[in-house]
Short mmCIF file of C-alpha atoms in Angstrom, two decimals:
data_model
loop_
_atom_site.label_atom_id
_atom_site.label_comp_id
_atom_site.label_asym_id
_atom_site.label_seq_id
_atom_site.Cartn_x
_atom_site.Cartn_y
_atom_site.Cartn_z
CA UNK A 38 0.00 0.00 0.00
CA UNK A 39 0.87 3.54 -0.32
CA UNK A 40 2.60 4.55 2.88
CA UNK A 41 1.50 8.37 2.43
CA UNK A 42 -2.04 9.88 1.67
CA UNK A 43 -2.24 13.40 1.76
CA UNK A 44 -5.80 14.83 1.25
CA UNK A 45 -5.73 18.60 0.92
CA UNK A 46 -9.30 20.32 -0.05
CA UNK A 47 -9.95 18.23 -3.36
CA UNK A 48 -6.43 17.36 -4.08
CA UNK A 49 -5.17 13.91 -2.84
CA UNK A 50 -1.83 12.96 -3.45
CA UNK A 51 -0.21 9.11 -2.87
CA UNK A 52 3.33 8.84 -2.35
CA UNK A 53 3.92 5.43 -4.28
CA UNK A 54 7.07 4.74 -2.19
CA UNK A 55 8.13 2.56 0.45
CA UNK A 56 11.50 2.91 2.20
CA UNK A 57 12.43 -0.09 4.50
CA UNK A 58 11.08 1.96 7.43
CA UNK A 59 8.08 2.50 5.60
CA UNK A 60 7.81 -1.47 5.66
CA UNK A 61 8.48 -1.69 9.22
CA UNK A 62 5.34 0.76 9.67
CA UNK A 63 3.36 -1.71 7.19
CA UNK A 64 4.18 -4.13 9.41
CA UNK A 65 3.81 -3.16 12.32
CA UNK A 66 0.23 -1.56 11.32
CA UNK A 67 -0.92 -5.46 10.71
CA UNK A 68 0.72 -6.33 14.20
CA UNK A 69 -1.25 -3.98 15.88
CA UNK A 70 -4.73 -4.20 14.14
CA UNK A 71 -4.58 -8.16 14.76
CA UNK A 72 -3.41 -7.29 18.60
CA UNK A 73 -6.72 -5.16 18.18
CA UNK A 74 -8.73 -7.83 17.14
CA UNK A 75 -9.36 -6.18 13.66
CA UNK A 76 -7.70 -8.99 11.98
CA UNK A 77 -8.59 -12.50 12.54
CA UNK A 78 -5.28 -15.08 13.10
CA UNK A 79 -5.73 -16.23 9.26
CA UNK A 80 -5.39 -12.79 7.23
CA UNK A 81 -2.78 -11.80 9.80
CA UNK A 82 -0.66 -14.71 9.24
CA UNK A 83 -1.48 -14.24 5.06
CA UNK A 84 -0.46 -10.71 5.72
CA UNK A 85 3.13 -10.90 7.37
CA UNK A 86 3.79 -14.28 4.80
CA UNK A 87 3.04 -11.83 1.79
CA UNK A 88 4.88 -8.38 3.56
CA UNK A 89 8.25 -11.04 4.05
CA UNK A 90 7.82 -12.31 0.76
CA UNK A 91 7.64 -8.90 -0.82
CA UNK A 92 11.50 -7.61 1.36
CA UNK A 93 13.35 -6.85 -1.45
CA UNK A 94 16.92 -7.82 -1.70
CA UNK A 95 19.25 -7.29 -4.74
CA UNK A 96 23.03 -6.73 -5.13
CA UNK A 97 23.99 -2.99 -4.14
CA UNK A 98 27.67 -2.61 -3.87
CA UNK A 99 28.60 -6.29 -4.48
CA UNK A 100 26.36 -7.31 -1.32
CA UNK A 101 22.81 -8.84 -1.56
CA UNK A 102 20.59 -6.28 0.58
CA UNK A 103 17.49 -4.66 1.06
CA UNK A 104 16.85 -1.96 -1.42
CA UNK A 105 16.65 1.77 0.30
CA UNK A 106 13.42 2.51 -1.75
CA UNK A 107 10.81 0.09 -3.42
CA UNK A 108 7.63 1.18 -5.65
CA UNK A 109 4.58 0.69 -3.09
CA UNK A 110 2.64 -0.99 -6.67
CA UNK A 111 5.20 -3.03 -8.20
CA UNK A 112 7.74 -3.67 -5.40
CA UNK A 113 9.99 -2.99 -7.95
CA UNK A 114 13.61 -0.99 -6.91
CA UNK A 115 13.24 2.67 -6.88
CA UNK A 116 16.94 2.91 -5.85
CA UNK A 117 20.40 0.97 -6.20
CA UNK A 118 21.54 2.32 -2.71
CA UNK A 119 20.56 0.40 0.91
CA UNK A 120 19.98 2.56 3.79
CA UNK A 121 21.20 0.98 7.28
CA UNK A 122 18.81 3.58 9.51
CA UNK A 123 15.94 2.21 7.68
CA UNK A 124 17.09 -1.39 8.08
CA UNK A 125 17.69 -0.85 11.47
CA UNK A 126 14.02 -0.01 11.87
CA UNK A 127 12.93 -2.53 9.58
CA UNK A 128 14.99 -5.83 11.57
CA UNK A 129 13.51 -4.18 15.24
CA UNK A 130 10.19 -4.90 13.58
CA UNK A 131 10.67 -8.27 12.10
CA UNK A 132 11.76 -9.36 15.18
CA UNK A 133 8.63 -8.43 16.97
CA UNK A 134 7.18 -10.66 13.53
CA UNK A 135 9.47 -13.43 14.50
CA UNK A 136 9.04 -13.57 17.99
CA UNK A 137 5.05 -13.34 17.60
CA UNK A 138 3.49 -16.71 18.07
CA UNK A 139 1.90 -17.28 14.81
CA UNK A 140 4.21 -15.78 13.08
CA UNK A 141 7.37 -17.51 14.82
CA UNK A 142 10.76 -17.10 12.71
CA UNK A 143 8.90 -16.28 9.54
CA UNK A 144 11.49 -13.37 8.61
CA UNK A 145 14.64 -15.20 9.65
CA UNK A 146 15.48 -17.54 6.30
CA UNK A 147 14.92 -14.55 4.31
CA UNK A 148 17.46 -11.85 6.34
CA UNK A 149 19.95 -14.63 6.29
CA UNK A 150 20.05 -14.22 2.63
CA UNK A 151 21.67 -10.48 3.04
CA UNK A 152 24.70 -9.59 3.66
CA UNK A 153 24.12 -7.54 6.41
CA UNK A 154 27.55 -8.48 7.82
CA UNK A 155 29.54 -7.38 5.31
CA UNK A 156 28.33 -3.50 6.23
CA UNK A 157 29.62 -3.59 8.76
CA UNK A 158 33.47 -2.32 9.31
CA UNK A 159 35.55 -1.49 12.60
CA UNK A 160 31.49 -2.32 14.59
CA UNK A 161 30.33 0.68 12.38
CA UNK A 162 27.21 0.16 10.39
CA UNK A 163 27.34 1.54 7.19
CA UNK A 164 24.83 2.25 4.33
CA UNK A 165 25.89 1.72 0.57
CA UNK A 166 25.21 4.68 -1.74
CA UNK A 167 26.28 4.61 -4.92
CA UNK A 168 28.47 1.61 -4.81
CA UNK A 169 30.32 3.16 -1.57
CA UNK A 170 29.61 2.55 2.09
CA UNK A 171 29.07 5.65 4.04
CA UNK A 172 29.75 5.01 7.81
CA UNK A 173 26.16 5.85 9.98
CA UNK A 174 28.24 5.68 13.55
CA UNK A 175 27.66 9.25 14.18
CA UNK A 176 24.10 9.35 13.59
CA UNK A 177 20.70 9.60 15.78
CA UNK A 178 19.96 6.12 14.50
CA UNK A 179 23.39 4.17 15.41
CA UNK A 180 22.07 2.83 18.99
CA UNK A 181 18.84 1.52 17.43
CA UNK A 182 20.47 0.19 14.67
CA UNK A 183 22.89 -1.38 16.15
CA UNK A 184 20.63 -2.81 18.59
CA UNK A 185 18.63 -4.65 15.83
CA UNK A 186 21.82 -5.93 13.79
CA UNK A 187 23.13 -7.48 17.49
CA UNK A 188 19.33 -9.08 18.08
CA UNK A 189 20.25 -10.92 14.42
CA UNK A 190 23.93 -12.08 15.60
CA UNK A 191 26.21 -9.32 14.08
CA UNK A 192 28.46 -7.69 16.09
CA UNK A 193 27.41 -3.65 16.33
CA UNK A 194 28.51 -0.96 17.84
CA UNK A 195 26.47 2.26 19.30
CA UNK A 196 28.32 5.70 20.08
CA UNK A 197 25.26 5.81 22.55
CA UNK A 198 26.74 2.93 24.99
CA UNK A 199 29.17 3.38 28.01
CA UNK A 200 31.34 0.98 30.11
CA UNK A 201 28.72 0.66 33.77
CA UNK A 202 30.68 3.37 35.68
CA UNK A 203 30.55 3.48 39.52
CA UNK A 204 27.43 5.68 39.13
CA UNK A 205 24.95 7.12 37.35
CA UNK A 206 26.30 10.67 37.21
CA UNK A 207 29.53 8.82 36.38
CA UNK A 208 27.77 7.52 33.18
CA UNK A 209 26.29 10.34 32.23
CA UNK A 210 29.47 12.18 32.02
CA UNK A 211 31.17 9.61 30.24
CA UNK A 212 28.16 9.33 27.73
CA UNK A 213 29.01 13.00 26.88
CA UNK A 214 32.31 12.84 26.78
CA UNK A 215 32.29 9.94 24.44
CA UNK A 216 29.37 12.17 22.00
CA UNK A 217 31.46 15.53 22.48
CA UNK A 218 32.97 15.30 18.72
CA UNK A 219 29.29 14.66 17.30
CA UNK A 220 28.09 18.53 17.16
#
């Protein structure tokens, strides 16, 4: 579906683009309105099978990953660049999916196929944008990310994390030491 409707007066306009956070929201959206009871067990389950079919995955850079942008009609690639922030989003959510009990381990054959290890340099996530990786360490979506690449086995770092100092003004103080450089 289109992941943006805007409806102003008698103009409506459909962005016909999904970005892998986009799909997270898609997914999550189906979560939620089965967890509401708006969707029975069967057309949830049809629904997350045909949203993990539909991840896209094709060589960008040399590695087999998600595609940063897919057409919301076709699921065809709108881009030849992969966006790790989005992914990030995208892997928190499929591991809600996974960890769901109709739904257990449906995503995990099919995010085995990328090569979500390989962006990875140094613990530093890093997208791919036109054929180059572009480190995302110092970035508002590095802890998150980071998070959801550890929750599928890859080693990640996050500027966001601290040795467990003495105390918790001790932390703090080392957290912003340690994000001084980011501006």
């Amino acid at each position: 579906c289109v992941d943006t409707a805007d409806v102003q007066g008698t103009d409506t306009w459909l962005h016909r683009e999904l970005t892998m956070w986009d799909l997270g929201s898609l997914i999550s959206g189906v979560m939620a309105a089965h967890e509401l009871g708006l969707l029975p067990d069967s057309v949830f389950v049809a629904r997350a099978e045909q949203l993990v079919r539909a991840l896209p995955a094709t060589k960008i850079g040399g590695r087999l990953l998600p595609n940063e942008v897919i057409s919301s009609e076709t699921g065809n690639t709108r881009s030849d660049n992969f966006n790790a922030c989005d992914t990030g989003r995208l892997l928190s959510v499929l591991r809600e999916l996974d960890a769901h009990p109709l739904t257990q381990a449906i995503a995990e054959k099919r995010i085995a196929e990328w090569d979500l290890g390989s962006v990875i340099i140094d613990g530093h996530i890093h997208s791919v944008v036109d054929g180059a990786l572009v480190d995302r360490f110092r970035s508002h979506c590095a802890h998150y990310t980071a998070r959801a690449f550890r929750d599928r086995g890859l080693v990640a770092a996050s500027p966001y994390e601290v040795a467990d100092p003495v105390s918790d003004t001790d932390r703090a103080m080392t957290l912003l030491h340690s994000l001084r450089g980011f501006g």
